[in-house]
């Protein structure tokens, strides 16, 4: 099942025949990759443009006549991008970047004996090899990050499980670096946990994760139901597995890994002393003294747990795990909890059961084959997010009206129609979930999680497509749009801001208990400028169409949200982006939403300062470029090069704010036009997104949606400025 693989020394060439891979898109936007073994299968299921593009194969898209003006460039961009639309109307795409998700999947699957196909294993190895740092041979927390113990320890382990020999040059080099860092004893907490499941780290080396916390009454201010949904959903199965001290059986590989991963003799390691041993190269959010103190007490408690209490706690957490699986049709919230849930279900129910089958089936949704090999995505896709942006771009630029684009707009609306959630979760209050009736999530309806700005963007895109275009059918009823608004109105916090999935439920001090070391601001929900602005924008557009629906509530909500947004502006005039890199991303959302409440360069100091902040970062070549490090440091960090996507965000922001001078906009437009390829596409540049302060994540579809959007809009904007200056 996990037989040895014969792996070449380098990974530029694919390890499998890329002409045989197909992306299957079905069931509301599910993505799964399939390798066709026989020629007959290949003949019956031809490779299409979507497959070719994402596999990095040559597409058949022709070179286009050079663009005469920005609108023409946007049109050329969409000629290319339209070919990447799936038959069901959405845009599929790679969602890689984090370097700990593939190892998590490999380790979790190995522990429970859930196999991968050989072709998958080969391409997974290739992906890992392609992302080893050329200088030191290690891996970081994400593809652009420096090598760490977390990245190197986990990717090394994954390579070995996948079937790579320990004497393979990539393993030799990585192991040498790992040893130079002192070996895996100092791996951060989640790494300790994965390795403990694998029986390559002693459970005594982990800080306790007591399931008993779920027996506390709900009103307790730090009750886990109040934690950020991702942390909560990761720690539920973790506490279950920790309670069982679940680990796989020893075998030859495990025994060998115990030698390879450490610089000292595995059997003489002082495990309890490793609980707080975190390598400095990994650390972003060091433990607080409070955390260490509580962990110390809990560690003592682990020596004298009361069996009935533990049993009750394990039963309670298991129930929560099952409810999460059922609420999401086994997609679960995201890949970290996916693996832990999968292992927990196996620990309780074994292999011959429905839960194993279902987890295996949906495991495939996270796995993506890219040009550099096979990876695990940050979610089961970014379907709604990408479809929402390009739909809005086409409508705002007017390209949606052009006859050759109409069909694709109708398809996009059809996808949005079925992508809206129609009901609350099956297990609703009992699972501490927020309402979902009328919401859109980040990926598919099946995944089933409300995200504030996804509801905003989904609603906005649906209204644009349905109301602004006379040729689209009315698929989404007024009632359903009102349902979406109802969801938005439930999500405002007392300070006026909007968080990601839920209301802020826990106090700020909970962050002192952040156990993950490698991520920041994860313990509870926070309000985000991006989420808040998406909501303002959607509500502002909604009330133009339906002025009577909950008018007072909408007015109050918008006013509160704008108040939050004003307060969130930094003294320099920017907004800190938490999900995209970084200030340019947030500025684009912020200035759009402010313009919809009448705040522009001419009328509002906030908007004017926002513009001036951006202009102060425009580079000599006309572009903007900031590094992912801006997000780590919450301060502008220049990238080596200007970036097309960030330039688009900055120029869009200036246009939303009605910045009255053409020069800065023209220079941004020129940069983006110069970087367009003859076939209308743009090359992939630096990574676009981020989460939890430290982990970059890729949004490769942004290099289409935002240039198309910006160029098309800039065309008319510049004409208008010109007309004004003439008159
Ligand atoms: C995402 C992706 C989308 C993102 C936006 C919609 C862009 C944002 O505005 C709100 C938050 C959200 C939904 C978001 C939250 C955190 C996610 C799910 C991710 C960045 C994708 C991957 C990440 C998830 C936490 C990865 C798993 C890792 C853990 C640390 C649990």
XYZ file of C-alpha atoms in Angstrom, residues 165-572:
408
model
C 14.237 6.227 0.589
C 16.116 7.866 3.440
C 19.247 7.959 1.301
C 17.561 9.918 -1.469
C 19.559 13.164 -1.909
C 16.555 15.344 -1.010
C 16.066 13.426 2.243
C 19.756 13.490 3.035
C 19.945 17.240 2.601
C 16.737 17.945 4.515
C 17.756 15.642 7.351
C 21.112 17.379 7.644
C 19.344 20.713 7.974
C 16.835 19.340 10.445
C 19.704 18.073 12.563
C 21.441 21.410 12.282
C 18.298 22.958 13.776
C 18.589 20.466 16.630
C 16.190 17.795 15.361
C 12.474 17.456 15.792
C 12.198 17.634 19.579
C 11.667 21.400 19.207
C 8.868 21.131 16.632
C 5.874 23.386 17.460
C 2.793 21.989 19.174
C 0.831 20.860 16.132
C 3.925 19.101 14.799
C 4.355 17.319 18.130
C 0.752 16.234 17.849
C 0.991 14.808 14.306
C 4.184 12.984 15.198
C 2.599 11.595 18.363
C -0.241 10.113 16.306
C 2.453 8.572 14.151
C 4.152 7.146 17.236
C 7.288 9.161 16.532
C 6.949 11.614 19.426
C 5.959 10.635 22.905
C 2.583 11.866 24.092
C 4.336 13.022 27.271
C 6.083 15.663 25.137
C 2.771 17.402 24.347
C 1.052 20.022 26.407
C -2.275 18.605 27.596
C -5.406 19.068 25.518
C -8.040 18.057 28.037
C -11.429 17.153 26.593
C -12.928 18.010 30.000
C -13.028 21.660 29.001
C -16.129 20.719 26.991
C -17.886 19.727 30.206
C -17.827 23.304 31.478
C -21.140 25.127 31.345
C -21.654 27.268 28.250
C -21.724 30.538 30.179
C -18.053 30.308 31.178
C -16.358 33.244 29.379
C -13.558 31.107 27.938
C -15.809 28.149 27.063
C -14.396 26.509 23.897
C -17.622 27.160 21.993
C -16.494 30.796 22.056
C -13.111 30.200 20.431
C -12.496 31.019 16.772
C -14.224 28.320 14.792
C -10.981 26.996 13.265
C -9.233 26.642 16.578
C -12.326 25.134 18.146
C -12.733 22.601 15.366
C -9.073 21.647 15.478
C -8.988 21.251 19.245
C -12.164 19.160 19.530
C -10.741 16.107 17.731
C -7.300 16.849 19.160
C -8.639 16.620 22.692
C -10.425 13.396 21.832
C -7.281 11.841 20.380
C -5.134 13.184 23.200
C -7.538 11.672 25.720
C -7.063 8.295 24.068
C -3.307 8.898 23.547
C -4.090 7.437 20.161
C -1.086 6.302 18.144
C -0.418 3.889 15.363
C 1.395 0.613 15.826
C 5.146 0.545 15.537
C 6.606 -0.708 12.281
C 9.970 -0.556 10.545
C 9.364 2.903 9.137
C 8.340 4.293 12.519
C 11.410 2.786 14.157
C 13.593 4.270 11.454
C 11.933 7.711 11.654
C 12.643 7.730 15.379
C 16.303 7.607 14.441
C 16.158 9.959 11.471
C 14.212 12.821 13.009
C 16.278 13.313 16.140
C 19.831 14.167 16.994
C 19.699 12.219 20.231
C 18.656 8.689 21.132
C 14.849 8.641 20.886
C 14.507 6.349 23.851
C 16.449 8.557 26.220
C 14.696 11.855 25.374
C 13.250 13.626 28.396
C 9.792 14.002 26.890
C 8.039 16.130 29.521
C 10.860 18.647 29.100
C 9.968 19.007 25.398
C 6.462 20.350 25.958
C 7.639 23.937 25.807
C 10.682 23.350 23.652
C 9.880 25.338 20.535
C 12.573 26.184 18.062
C 13.292 29.891 17.725
C 13.168 29.679 13.914
C 9.540 28.598 14.200
C 8.216 30.828 16.883
C 5.811 33.660 16.028
C 3.549 33.774 19.085
C 5.580 32.477 22.053
C 3.720 30.932 24.974
C 2.697 33.384 27.631
C 3.535 32.730 31.252
C -0.172 32.232 31.893
C -0.307 29.526 29.242
C 2.731 27.732 30.638
C 1.306 27.889 34.139
C -2.058 26.446 33.116
C -0.339 23.762 31.047
C 1.754 22.824 34.086
C -1.335 22.383 36.225
C -3.115 20.414 33.523
C -0.071 18.234 33.108
C -0.294 17.301 36.768
C -4.001 16.642 36.341
C -3.194 14.180 33.551
C -1.465 12.063 36.179
C -4.674 11.662 38.163
C -7.610 12.015 35.742
C -10.903 10.699 36.996
C -11.887 7.960 34.546
C -15.660 8.688 34.566
C -14.985 12.367 33.943
C -12.640 11.618 31.083
C -15.136 9.156 29.630
C -17.888 11.759 29.758
C -15.584 14.334 28.171
C -14.580 11.970 25.387
C -18.203 11.099 24.688
C -19.023 14.805 24.498
C -16.170 15.664 22.125
C -16.919 12.649 19.962
C -20.500 13.816 19.603
C -19.206 17.212 18.470
C -16.930 15.518 15.924
C -19.791 13.481 14.491
C -22.023 16.554 14.292
C -19.337 18.473 12.394
C -18.916 15.610 9.933
C -22.650 15.395 9.365
C -23.129 19.147 9.066
C -20.565 19.344 6.284
C -21.156 16.051 4.467
C -17.671 15.072 5.718
C -15.967 18.076 4.113
C -15.437 19.587 7.553
C -14.464 23.194 8.033
C -10.889 22.966 6.732
C -8.043 20.508 6.193
C -6.515 20.552 9.672
C -9.734 19.542 11.381
C -10.472 17.200 8.476
C -7.457 15.042 9.279
C -8.085 15.014 13.002
C -11.762 14.185 12.540
C -10.810 11.405 10.153
C -8.394 9.895 12.668
C -10.862 10.335 15.542
C -13.644 8.578 13.639
C -11.238 5.762 12.817
C -10.131 5.516 16.441
C -13.741 5.079 17.513
C -15.259 3.117 14.652
C -12.462 1.465 12.698
C -12.221 1.022 8.977
C -15.319 -0.918 7.953
C -17.844 1.783 8.433
C -19.646 4.615 6.730
C -17.540 7.354 8.345
C -14.295 5.914 6.977
C -15.813 5.620 3.516
C -17.183 9.142 3.594
C -13.985 10.691 4.933
C -12.034 8.965 2.210
C -14.405 10.174 -0.449
C -14.235 13.799 0.700
C -10.501 13.722 1.414
C -10.131 13.932 -2.352
C -11.746 17.379 -2.423
C -8.735 18.946 -0.715
C -6.187 17.416 -3.031
C -5.091 19.379 -6.064
C -2.657 18.634 -8.825
C -0.661 21.651 -9.973
C 2.255 22.147 -12.310
C 4.682 21.397 -9.477
C 2.970 18.288 -8.186
C 0.128 17.315 -5.904
C -0.759 19.390 -2.859
C -3.427 19.816 -0.214
C -5.483 23.002 -0.492
C -6.396 25.410 2.312
C -10.060 24.489 1.880
C -12.011 22.310 -0.519
C -11.577 25.150 -3.001
C -12.297 28.859 -3.331
C -15.248 28.417 -5.666
C -17.551 31.158 -4.419
C -14.750 33.616 -3.846
C -13.353 33.401 -7.373
C -16.718 33.223 -9.088
C -17.958 36.201 -7.089
C -15.072 38.471 -8.062
C -14.948 37.757 -11.767
C -18.734 38.109 -12.050
C -18.587 41.539 -10.448
C -15.604 42.499 -12.579
C -17.434 41.661 -15.772
C -20.514 43.612 -14.806
C -18.639 46.687 -13.557
C -16.482 46.848 -16.668
C -19.384 46.353 -19.034
C -17.747 43.283 -20.578
C -20.660 41.202 -19.312
C -22.910 42.837 -21.913
C -20.760 41.814 -24.856
C -22.533 39.036 -26.762
C -19.686 36.521 -26.538
C -19.656 36.780 -22.729
C -23.344 36.489 -22.037
C -23.541 32.748 -21.819
C -20.702 32.630 -19.332
C -22.473 35.189 -17.123
C -25.660 33.144 -17.132
C -23.630 30.100 -16.106
C -21.969 32.040 -13.288
C -25.378 33.073 -11.995
C -26.575 29.468 -12.184
C -23.639 28.439 -10.062
C -24.258 31.181 -7.506
C -27.900 30.128 -7.379
C -27.091 26.581 -6.336
C -24.166 27.745 -4.171
C -26.404 29.534 -1.702
C -27.227 27.612 1.453
C -30.948 27.214 1.920
C -31.173 25.951 5.477
C -29.536 26.127 8.843
C -27.088 23.330 9.713
C -28.554 19.914 10.542
C -26.994 20.156 13.994
C -27.394 23.817 14.700
C -27.448 25.137 18.247
C -26.183 21.878 19.697
C -23.057 22.229 17.537
C -22.700 25.940 18.421
C -23.101 26.920 14.786
C -24.091 30.274 13.357
C -27.099 30.493 11.054
C -26.522 29.462 7.428
C -29.975 29.971 5.912
C -29.390 32.285 2.959
C -25.603 32.381 3.299
C -22.805 31.766 0.856
C -19.591 30.205 2.070
C -16.078 30.453 0.723
C -16.206 27.240 -1.322
C -19.377 25.199 -1.817
C -22.811 24.969 -0.257
C -21.986 21.423 0.823
C -19.106 22.617 3.023
C -21.807 24.638 4.675
C -20.141 27.432 6.625
C -21.318 31.029 6.607
C -18.476 33.507 6.093
C -19.483 37.156 6.449
C -17.659 38.528 3.427
C -18.533 35.518 1.295
C -22.194 36.218 1.949
C -21.449 39.820 0.994
C -19.598 38.980 -2.214
C -22.039 36.202 -3.149
C -25.003 38.500 -2.703
C -23.344 41.360 -4.540
C -22.365 39.147 -7.480
C -25.867 37.660 -7.635
C -27.507 41.086 -7.611
C -25.137 42.374 -10.295
C -25.732 39.397 -12.560
C -29.441 39.193 -11.997
C -30.423 42.867 -11.913
C -27.821 44.700 -13.994
C -27.959 42.326 -16.953
C -31.256 42.163 -18.783
C -30.485 38.804 -20.412
C -30.038 36.750 -17.226
C -32.936 34.796 -15.704
C -34.266 35.629 -12.256
C -32.961 32.579 -10.456
C -32.561 33.901 -6.935
C -35.817 35.158 -5.479
C -36.182 38.329 -3.455
C -36.909 36.146 -0.456
C -33.562 34.382 -0.788
C -31.699 37.659 -1.147
C -33.473 38.839 1.985
C -32.332 35.640 3.718
C -28.750 36.565 2.845
C -29.291 40.026 4.277
C -30.769 38.508 7.425
C -27.583 36.498 7.861
C -25.440 39.600 7.415
C -27.491 41.494 9.946
C -26.872 38.779 12.553
C -23.130 39.161 12.208
C -22.433 42.688 13.360
C -20.437 43.134 16.551
C -21.057 45.889 19.078
C -18.109 47.930 17.726
C -19.757 47.879 14.295
C -17.230 45.494 12.764
C -17.695 42.094 11.168
C -15.584 39.031 11.928
C -15.152 35.975 9.691
C -17.575 33.131 10.508
C -19.364 34.167 13.658
C -19.796 36.988 16.103
C -16.854 37.656 18.400
C -17.782 35.367 21.269
C -14.744 35.389 23.570
C -12.795 38.049 25.447
C -9.539 39.410 24.034
C -7.451 37.978 26.878
C -8.099 34.485 25.508
C -5.315 35.197 23.034
C -2.880 34.769 25.945
C -3.733 31.082 25.767
C -2.772 30.667 22.101
C -1.067 27.272 22.136
C -0.050 27.072 18.470
C 3.166 29.164 18.547
C 3.327 29.528 14.768
C 0.122 31.557 14.234
C -1.079 34.863 15.628
C -4.574 36.072 16.568
C -6.271 32.723 16.311
C -8.036 32.128 19.591
C -11.168 34.104 18.986
C -12.887 35.952 16.193
C -11.636 39.461 15.434
C -13.273 42.142 13.371
C -11.640 42.579 10.005
C -11.762 45.612 7.707
C -12.142 43.297 4.690
C -15.099 41.408 6.111
C -16.749 44.580 7.344
C -16.381 46.356 4.025
C -17.790 43.489 1.967
C -20.870 43.621 4.126
C -21.278 47.393 3.814
C -20.954 47.153 0.047
C -23.463 44.339 -0.298
C -25.994 46.024 1.977
C -25.574 49.386 0.237
C -26.311 47.796 -3.132
C -29.121 45.643 -1.772
C -31.026 48.616 -0.410
C -30.958 50.308 -3.791
C -32.918 47.345 -5.165
C -35.095 46.710 -2.139
C -35.419 50.013 -0.281
C -38.218 48.703 1.925
C -36.627 45.594 3.345
C -35.389 46.120 6.923
C -34.386 49.627 5.917
C -33.768 50.885 9.442
C -31.699 47.829 10.395
C -29.626 48.149 7.258
C -29.057 51.842 7.801
C -28.004 51.282 11.405
C -25.720 48.395 10.420
C -24.009 50.354 7.682
C -23.511 53.319 9.937
C -21.954 51.156 12.645
C -19.733 49.391 10.129
C -18.470 52.678 8.721
C -17.702 53.823 12.257
C -15.643 50.667 12.764
C -13.851 51.213 9.484
C -12.901 54.757 10.379
C -11.540 53.562 13.706
C -9.597 50.728 12.071
C -7.609 53.049 9.803
C -3.970 53.172 10.892
C -2.342 56.517 11.692
C -0.563 56.296 8.312
